JSON list of N, CA and C in Angstrom, two decimals:
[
{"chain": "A", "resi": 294, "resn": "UNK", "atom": "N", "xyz": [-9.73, 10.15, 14.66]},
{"chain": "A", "resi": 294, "resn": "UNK", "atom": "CA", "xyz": [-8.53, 10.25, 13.84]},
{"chain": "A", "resi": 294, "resn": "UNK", "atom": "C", "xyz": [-8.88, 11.13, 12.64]},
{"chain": "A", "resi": 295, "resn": "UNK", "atom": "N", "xyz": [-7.92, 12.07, 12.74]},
{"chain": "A", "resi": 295, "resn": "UNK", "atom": "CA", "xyz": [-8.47, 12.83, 11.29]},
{"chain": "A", "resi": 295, "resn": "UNK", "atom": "C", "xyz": [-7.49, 12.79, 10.45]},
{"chain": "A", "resi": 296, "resn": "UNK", "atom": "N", "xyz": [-8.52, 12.54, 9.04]},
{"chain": "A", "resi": 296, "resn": "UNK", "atom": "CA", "xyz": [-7.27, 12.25, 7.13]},
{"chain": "A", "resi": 296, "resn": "UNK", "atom": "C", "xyz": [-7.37, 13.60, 6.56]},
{"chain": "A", "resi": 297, "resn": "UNK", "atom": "N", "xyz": [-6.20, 13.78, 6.24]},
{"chain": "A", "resi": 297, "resn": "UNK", "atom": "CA", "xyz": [-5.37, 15.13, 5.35]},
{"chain": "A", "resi": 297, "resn": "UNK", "atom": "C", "xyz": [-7.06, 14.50, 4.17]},
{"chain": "A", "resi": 298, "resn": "UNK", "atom": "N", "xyz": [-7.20, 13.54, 3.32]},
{"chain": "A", "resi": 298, "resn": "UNK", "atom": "CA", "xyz": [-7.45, 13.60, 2.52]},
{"chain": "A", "resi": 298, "resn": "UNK", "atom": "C", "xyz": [-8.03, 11.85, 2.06]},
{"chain": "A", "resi": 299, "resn": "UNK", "atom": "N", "xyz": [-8.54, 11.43, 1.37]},
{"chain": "A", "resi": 299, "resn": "UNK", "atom": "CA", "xyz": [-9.29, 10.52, 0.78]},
{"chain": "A", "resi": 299, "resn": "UNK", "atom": "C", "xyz": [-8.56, 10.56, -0.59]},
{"chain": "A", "resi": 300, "resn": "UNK", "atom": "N", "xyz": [-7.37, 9.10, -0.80]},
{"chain": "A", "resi": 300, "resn": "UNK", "atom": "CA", "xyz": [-6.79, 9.36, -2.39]},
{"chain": "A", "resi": 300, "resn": "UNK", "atom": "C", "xyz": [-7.20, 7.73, -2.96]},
{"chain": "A", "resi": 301, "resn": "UNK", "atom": "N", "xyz": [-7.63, 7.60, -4.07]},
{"chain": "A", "resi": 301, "resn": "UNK", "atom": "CA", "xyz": [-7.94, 6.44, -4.54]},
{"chain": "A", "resi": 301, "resn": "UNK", "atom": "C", "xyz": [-6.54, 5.49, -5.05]},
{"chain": "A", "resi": 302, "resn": "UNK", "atom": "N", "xyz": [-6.62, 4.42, -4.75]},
{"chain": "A", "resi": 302, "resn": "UNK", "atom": "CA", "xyz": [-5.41, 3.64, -4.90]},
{"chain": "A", "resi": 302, "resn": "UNK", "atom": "C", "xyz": [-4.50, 3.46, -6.30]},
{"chain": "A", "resi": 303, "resn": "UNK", "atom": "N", "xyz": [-5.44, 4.02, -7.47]},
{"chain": "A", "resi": 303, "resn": "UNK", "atom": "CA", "xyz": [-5.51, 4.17, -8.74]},
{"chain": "A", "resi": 303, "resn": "UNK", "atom": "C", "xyz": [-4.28, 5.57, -8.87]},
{"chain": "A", "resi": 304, "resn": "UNK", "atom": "N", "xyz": [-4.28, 6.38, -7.99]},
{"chain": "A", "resi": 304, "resn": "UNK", "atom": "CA", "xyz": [-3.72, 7.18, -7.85]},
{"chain": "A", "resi": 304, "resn": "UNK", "atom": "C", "xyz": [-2.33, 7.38, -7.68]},
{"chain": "A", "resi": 305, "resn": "UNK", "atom": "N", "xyz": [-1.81, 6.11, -6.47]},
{"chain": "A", "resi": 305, "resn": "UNK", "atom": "CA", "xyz": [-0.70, 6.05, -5.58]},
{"chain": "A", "resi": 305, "resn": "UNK", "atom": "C", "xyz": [0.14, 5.35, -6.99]},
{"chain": "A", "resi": 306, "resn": "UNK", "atom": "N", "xyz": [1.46, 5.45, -6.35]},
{"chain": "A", "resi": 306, "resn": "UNK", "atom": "CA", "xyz": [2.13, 4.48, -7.30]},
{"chain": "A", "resi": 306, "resn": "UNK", "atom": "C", "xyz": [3.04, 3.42, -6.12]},
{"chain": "A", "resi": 307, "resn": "UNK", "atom": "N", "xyz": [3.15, 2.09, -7.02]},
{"chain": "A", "resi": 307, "resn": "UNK", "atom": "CA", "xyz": [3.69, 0.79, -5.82]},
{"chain": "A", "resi": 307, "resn": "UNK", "atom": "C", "xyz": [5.08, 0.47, -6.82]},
{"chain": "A", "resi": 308, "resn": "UNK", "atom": "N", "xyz": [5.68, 0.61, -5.34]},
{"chain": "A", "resi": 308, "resn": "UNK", "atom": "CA", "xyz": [7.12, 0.05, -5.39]},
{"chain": "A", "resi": 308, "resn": "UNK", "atom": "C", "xyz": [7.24, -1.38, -5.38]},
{"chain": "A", "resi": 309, "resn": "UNK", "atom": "N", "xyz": [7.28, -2.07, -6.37]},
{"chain": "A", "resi": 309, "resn": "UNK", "atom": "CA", "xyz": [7.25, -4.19, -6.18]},
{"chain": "A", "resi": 309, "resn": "UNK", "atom": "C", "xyz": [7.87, -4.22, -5.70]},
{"chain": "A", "resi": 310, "resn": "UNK", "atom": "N", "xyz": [9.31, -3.55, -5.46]},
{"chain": "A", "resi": 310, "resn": "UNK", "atom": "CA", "xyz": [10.63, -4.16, -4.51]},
{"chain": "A", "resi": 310, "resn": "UNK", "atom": "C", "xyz": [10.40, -3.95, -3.38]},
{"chain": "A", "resi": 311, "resn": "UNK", "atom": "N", "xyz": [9.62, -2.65, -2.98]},
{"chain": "A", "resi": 311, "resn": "UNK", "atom": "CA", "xyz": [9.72, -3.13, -1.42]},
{"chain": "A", "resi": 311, "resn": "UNK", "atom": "C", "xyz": [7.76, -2.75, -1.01]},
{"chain": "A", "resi": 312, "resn": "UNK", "atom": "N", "xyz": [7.33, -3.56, -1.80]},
{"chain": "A", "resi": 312, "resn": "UNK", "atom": "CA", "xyz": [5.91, -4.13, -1.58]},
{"chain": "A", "resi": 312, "resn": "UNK", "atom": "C", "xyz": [5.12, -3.14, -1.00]},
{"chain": "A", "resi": 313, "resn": "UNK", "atom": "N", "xyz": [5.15, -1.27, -1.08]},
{"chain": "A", "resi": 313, "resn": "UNK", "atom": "CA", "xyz": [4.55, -0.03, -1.00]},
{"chain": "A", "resi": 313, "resn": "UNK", "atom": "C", "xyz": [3.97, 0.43, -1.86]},
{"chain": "A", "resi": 314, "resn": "UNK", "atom": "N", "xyz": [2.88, 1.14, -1.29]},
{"chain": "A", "resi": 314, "resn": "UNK", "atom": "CA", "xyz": [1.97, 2.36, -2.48]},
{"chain": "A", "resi": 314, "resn": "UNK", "atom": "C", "xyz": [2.95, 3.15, -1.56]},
{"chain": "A", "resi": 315, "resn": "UNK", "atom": "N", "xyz": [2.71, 4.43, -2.23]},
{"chain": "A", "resi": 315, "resn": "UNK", "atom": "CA", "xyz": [3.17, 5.70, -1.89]},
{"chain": "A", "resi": 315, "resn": "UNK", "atom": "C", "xyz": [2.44, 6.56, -2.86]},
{"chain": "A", "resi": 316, "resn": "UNK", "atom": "N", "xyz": [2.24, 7.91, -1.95]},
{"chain": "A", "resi": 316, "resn": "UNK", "atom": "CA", "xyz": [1.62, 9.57, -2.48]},
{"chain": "A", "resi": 316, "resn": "UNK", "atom": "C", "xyz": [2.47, 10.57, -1.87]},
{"chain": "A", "resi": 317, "resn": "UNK", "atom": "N", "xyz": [2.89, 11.44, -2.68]},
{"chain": "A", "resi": 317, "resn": "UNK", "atom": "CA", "xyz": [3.45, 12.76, -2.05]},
{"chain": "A", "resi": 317, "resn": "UNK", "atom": "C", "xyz": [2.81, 12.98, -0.92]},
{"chain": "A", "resi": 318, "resn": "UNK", "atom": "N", "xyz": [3.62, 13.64, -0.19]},
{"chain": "A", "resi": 318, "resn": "UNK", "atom": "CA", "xyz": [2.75, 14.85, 0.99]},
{"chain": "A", "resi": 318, "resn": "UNK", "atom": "C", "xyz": [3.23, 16.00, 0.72]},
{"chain": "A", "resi": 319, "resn": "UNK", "atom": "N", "xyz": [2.25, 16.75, 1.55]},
{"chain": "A", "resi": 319, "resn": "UNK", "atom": "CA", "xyz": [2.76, 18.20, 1.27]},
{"chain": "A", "resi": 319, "resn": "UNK", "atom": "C", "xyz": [3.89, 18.34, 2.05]},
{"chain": "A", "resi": 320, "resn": "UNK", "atom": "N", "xyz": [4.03, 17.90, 3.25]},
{"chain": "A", "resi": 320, "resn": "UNK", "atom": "CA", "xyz": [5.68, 17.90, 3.67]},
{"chain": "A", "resi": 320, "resn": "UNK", "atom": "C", "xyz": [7.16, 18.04, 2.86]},
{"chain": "A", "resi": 321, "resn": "UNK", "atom": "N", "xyz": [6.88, 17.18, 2.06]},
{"chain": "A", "resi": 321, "resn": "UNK", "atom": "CA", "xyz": [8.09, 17.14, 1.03]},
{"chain": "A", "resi": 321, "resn": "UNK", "atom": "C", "xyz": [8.40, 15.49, 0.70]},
{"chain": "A", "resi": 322, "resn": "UNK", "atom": "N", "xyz": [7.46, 14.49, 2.04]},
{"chain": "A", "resi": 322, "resn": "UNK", "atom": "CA", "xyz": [8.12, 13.10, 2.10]},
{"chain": "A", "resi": 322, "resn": "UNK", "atom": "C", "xyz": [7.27, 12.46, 0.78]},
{"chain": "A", "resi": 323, "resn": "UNK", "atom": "N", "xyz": [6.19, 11.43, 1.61]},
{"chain": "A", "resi": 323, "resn": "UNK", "atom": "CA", "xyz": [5.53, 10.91, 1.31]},
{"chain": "A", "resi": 323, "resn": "UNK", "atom": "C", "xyz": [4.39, 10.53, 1.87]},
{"chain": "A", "resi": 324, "resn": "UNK", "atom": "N", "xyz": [3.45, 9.86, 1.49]},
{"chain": "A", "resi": 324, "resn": "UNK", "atom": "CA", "xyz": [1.96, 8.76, 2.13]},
{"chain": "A", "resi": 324, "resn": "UNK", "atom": "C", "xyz": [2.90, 6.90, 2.26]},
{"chain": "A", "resi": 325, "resn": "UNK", "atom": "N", "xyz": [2.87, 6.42, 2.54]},
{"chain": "A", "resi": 325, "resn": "UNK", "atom": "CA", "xyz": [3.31, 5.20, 2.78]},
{"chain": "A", "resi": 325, "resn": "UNK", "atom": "C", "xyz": [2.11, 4.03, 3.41]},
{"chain": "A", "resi": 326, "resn": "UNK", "atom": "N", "xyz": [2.15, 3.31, 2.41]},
{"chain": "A", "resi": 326, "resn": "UNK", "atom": "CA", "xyz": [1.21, 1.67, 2.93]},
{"chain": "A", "resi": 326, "resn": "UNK", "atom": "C", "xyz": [2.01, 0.74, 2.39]},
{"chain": "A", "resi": 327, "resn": "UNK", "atom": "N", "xyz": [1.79, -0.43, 3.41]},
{"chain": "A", "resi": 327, "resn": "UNK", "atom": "CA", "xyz": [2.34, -1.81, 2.38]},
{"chain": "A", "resi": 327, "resn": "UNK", "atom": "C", "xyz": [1.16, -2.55, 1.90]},
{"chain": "A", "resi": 328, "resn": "UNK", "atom": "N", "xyz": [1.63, -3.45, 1.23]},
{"chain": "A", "resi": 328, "resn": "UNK", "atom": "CA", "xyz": [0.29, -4.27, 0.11]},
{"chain": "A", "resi": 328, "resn": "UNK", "atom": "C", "xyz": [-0.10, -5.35, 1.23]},
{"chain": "A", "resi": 329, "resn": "UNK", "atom": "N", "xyz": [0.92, -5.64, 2.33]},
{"chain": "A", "resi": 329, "resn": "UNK", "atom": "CA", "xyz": [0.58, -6.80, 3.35]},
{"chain": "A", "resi": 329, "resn": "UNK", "atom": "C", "xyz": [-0.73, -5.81, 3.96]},
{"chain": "A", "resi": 330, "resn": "UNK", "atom": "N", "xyz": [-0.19, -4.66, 4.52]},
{"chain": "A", "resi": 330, "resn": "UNK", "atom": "CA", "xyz": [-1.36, -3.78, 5.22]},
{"chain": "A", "resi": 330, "resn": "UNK", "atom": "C", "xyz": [-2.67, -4.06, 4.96]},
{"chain": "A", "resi": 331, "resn": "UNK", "atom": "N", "xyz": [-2.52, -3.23, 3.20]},
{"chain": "A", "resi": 331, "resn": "UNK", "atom": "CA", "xyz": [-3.72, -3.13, 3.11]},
{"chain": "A", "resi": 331, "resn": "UNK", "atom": "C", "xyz": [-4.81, -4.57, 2.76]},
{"chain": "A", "resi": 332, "resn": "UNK", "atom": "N", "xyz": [-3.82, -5.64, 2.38]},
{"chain": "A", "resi": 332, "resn": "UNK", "atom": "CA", "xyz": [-4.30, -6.74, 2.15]},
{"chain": "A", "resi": 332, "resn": "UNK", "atom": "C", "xyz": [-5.23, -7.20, 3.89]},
{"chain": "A", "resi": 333, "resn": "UNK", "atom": "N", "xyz": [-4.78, -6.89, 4.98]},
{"chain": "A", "resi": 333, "resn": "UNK", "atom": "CA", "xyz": [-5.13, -7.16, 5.93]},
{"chain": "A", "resi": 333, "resn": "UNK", "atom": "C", "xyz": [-6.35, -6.01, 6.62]},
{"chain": "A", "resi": 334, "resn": "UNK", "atom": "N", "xyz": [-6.69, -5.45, 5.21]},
{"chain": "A", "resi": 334, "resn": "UNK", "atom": "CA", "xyz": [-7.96, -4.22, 5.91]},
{"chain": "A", "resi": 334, "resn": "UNK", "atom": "C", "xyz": [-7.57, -3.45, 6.23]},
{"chain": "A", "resi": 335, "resn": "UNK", "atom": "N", "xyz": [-5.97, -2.95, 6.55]},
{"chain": "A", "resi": 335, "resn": "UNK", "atom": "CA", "xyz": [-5.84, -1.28, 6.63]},
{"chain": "A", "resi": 335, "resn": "UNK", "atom": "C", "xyz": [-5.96, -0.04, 5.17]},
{"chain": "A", "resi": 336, "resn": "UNK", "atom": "N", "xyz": [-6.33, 0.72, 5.70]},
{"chain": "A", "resi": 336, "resn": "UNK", "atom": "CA", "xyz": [-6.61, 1.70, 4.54]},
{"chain": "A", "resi": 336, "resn": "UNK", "atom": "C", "xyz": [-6.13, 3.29, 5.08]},
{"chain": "A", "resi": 337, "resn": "UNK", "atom": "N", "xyz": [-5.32, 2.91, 6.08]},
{"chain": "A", "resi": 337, "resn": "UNK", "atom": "CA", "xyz": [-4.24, 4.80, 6.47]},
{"chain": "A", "resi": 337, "resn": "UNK", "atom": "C", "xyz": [-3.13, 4.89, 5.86]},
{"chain": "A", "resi": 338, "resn": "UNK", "atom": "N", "xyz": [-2.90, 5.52, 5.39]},
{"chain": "A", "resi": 338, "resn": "UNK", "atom": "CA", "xyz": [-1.12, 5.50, 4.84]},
{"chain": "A", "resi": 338, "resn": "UNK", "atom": "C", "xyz": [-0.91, 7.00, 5.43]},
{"chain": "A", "resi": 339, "resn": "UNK", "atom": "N", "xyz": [0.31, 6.74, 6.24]},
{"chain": "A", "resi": 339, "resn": "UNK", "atom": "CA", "xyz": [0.73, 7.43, 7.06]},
{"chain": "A", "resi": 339, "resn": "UNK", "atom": "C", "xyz": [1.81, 8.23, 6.31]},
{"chain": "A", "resi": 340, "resn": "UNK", "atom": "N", "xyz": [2.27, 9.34, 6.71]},
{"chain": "A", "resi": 340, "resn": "UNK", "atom": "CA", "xyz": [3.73, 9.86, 6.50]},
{"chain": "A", "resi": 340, "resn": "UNK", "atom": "C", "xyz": [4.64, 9.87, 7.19]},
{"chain": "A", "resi": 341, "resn": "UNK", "atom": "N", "xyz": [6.53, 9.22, 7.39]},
{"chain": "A", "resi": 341, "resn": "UNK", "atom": "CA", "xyz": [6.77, 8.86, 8.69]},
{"chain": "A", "resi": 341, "resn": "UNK", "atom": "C", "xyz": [7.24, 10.35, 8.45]},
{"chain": "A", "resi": 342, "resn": "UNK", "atom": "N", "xyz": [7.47, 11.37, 7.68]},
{"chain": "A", "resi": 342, "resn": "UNK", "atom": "CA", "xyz": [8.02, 12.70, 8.35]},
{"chain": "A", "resi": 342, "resn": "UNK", "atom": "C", "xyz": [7.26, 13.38, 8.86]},
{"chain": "A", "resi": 343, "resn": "UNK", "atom": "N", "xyz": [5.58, 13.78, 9.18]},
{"chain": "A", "resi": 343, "resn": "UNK", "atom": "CA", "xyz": [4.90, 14.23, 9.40]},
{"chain": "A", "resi": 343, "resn": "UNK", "atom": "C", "xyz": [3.54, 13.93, 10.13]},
{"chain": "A", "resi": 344, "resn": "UNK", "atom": "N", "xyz": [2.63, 14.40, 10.76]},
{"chain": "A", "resi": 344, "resn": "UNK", "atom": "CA", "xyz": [1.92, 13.70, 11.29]},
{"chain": "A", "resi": 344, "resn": "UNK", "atom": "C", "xyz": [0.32, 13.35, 10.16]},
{"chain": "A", "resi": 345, "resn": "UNK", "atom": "N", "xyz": [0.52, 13.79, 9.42]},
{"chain": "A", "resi": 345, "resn": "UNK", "atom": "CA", "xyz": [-0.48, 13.82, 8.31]},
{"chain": "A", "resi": 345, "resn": "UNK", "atom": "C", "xyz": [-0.69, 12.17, 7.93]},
{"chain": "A", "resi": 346, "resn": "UNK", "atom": "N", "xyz": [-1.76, 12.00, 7.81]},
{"chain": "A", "resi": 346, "resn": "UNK", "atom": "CA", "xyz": [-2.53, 10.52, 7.32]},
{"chain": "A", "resi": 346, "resn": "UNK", "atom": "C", "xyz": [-3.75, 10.67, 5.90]},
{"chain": "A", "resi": 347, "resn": "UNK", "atom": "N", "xyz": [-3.49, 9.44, 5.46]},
{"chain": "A", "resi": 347, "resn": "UNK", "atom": "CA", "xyz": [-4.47, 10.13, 4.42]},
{"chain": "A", "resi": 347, "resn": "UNK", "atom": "C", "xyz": [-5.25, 8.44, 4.38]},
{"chain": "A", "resi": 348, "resn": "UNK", "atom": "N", "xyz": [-7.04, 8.46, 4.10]},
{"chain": "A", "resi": 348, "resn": "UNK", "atom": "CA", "xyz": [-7.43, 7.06, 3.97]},
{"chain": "A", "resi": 348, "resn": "UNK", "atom": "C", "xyz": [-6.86, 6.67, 2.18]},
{"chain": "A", "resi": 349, "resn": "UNK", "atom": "N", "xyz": [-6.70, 5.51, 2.32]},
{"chain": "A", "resi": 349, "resn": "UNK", "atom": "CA", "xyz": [-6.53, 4.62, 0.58]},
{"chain": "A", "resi": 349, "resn": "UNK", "atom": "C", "xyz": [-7.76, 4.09, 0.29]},
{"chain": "A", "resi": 350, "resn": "UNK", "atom": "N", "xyz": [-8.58, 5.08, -0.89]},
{"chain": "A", "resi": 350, "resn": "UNK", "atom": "CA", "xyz": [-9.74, 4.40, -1.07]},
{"chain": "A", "resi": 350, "resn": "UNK", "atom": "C", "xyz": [-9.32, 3.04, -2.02]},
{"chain": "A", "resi": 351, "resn": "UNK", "atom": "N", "xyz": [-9.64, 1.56, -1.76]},
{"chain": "A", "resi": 351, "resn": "UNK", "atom": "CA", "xyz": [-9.23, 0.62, -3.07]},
{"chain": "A", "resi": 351, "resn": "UNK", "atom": "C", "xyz": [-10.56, -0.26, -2.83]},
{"chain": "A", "resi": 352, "resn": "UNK", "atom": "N", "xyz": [-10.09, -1.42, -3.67]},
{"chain": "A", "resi": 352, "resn": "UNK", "atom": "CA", "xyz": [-11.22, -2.95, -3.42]},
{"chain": "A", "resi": 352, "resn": "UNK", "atom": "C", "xyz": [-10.08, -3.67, -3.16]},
{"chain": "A", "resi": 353, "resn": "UNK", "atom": "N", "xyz": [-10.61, -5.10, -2.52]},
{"chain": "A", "resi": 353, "resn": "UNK", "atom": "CA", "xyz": [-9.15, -5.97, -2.18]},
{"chain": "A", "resi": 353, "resn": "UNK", "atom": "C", "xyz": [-8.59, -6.73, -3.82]},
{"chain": "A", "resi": 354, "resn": "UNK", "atom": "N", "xyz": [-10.40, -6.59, -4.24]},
{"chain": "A", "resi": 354, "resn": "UNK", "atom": "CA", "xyz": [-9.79, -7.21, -5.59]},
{"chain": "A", "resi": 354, "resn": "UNK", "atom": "C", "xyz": [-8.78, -6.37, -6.78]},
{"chain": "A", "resi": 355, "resn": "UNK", "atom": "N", "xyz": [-8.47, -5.22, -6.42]},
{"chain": "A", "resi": 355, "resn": "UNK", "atom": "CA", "xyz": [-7.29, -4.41, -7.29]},
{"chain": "A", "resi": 355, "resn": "UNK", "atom": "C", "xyz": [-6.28, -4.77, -7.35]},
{"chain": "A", "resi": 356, "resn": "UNK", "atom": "N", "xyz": [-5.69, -5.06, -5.53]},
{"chain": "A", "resi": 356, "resn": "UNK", "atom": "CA", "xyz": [-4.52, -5.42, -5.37]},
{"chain": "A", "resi": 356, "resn": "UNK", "atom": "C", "xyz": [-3.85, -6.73, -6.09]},
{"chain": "A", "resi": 357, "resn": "UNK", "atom": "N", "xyz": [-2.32, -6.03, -6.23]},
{"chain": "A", "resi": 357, "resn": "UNK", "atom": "CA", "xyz": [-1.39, -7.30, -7.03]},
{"chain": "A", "resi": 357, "resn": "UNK", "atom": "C", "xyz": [-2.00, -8.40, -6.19]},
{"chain": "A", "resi": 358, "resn": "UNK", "atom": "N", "xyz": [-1.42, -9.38, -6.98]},
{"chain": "A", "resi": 358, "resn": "UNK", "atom": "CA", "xyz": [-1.60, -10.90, -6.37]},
{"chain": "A", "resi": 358, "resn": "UNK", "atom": "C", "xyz": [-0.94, -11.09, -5.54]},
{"chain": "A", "resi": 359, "resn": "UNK", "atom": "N", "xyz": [-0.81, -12.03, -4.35]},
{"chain": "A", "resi": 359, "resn": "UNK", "atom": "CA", "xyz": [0.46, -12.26, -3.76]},
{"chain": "A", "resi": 359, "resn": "UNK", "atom": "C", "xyz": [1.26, -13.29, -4.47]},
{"chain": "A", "resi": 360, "resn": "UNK", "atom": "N", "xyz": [3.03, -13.06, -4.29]},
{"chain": "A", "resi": 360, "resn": "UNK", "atom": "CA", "xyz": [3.64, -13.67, -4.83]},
{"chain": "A", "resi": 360, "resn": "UNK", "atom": "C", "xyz": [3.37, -15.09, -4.29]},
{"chain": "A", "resi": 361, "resn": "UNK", "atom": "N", "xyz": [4.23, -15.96, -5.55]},
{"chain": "A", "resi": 361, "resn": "UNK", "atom": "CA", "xyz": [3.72, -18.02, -5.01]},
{"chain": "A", "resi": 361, "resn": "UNK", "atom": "C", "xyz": [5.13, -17.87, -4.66]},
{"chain": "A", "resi": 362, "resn": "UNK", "atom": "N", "xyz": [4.80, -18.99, -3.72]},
{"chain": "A", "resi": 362, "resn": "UNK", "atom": "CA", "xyz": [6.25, -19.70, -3.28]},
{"chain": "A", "resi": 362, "resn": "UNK", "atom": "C", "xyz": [7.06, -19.95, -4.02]},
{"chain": "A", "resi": 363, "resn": "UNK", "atom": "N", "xyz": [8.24, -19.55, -4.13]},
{"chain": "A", "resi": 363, "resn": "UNK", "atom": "CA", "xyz": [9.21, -20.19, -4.96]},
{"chain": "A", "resi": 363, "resn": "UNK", "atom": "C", "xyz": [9.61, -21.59, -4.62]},
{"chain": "A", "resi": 364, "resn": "UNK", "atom": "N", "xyz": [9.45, -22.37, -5.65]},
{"chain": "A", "resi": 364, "resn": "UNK", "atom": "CA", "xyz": [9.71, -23.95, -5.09]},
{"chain": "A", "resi": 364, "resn": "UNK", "atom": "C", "xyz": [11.19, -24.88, -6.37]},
{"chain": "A", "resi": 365, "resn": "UNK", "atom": "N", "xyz": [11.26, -23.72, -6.97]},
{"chain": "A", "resi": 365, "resn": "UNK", "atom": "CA", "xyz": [12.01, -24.59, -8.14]},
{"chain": "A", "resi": 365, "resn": "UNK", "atom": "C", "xyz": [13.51, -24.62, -7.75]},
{"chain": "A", "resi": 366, "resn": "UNK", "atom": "N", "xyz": [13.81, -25.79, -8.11]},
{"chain": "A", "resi": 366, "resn": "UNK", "atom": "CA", "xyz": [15.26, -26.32, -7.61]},
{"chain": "A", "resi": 366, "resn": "UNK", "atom": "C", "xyz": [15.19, -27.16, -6.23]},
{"chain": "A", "resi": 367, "resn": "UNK", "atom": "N", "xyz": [14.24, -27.27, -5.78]},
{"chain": "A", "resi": 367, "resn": "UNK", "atom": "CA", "xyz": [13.88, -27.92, -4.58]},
{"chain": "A", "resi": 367, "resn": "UNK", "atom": "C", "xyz": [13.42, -29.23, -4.19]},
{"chain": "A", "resi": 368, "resn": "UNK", "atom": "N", "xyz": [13.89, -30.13, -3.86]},
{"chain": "A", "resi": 368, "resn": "UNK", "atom": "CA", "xyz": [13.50, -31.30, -4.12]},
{"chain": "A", "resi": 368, "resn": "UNK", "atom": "C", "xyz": [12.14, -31.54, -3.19]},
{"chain": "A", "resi": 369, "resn": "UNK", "atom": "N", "xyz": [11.46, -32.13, -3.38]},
{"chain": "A", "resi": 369, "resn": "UNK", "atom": "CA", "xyz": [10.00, -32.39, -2.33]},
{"chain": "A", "resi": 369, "resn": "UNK", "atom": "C", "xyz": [10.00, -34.04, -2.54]},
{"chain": "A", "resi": 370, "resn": "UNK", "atom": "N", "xyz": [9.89, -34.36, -1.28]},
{"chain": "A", "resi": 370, "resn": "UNK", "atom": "CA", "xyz": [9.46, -35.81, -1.39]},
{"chain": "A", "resi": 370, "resn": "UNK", "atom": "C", "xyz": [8.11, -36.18, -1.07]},
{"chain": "A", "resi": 371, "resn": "UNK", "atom": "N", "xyz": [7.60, -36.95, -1.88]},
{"chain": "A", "resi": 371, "resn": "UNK", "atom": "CA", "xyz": [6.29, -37.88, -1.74]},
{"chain": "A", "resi": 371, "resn": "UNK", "atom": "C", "xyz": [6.26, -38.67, -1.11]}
]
């Protein structure tokens, strides 16, 4: 498999709403990963307009936290 390029995660910028890094491409689109991805050991962020891939250099410890359950308003019984 060959990468357009090696970009450090420091680099990309993340969308919270819909849980993506993203990097330009030279296409015109983008690089695209989700935080589930890379949380699960992927490190390609693909472009869906193009066939270009690039690796995400990070640590797991960079990444946001994952969100907690929302539990409020909810009754729980003991």
């Amino acid at each position: 498999m060959s990468m357009y390029d090696e970009i450090e995660i420091e680099d990309m910028a993340f969308d919270s709403t819909l849980q993506i890094y993203h990097y330009p491409c030279p296409c015109g689109d983008r690089f695209e990963i989700s935080i589930f991805d890379l949380r699960d050991g992927e490190e390609v962020a693909v472009c869906p307009s193009c066939s270009l891939m690039i690796k995400v250099i990070f640590d797991q410890d960079d990444l946001p936290p994952p969100d907690e359950p929302k539990t409020a308003g909810v009754a729980v019984a003991t």
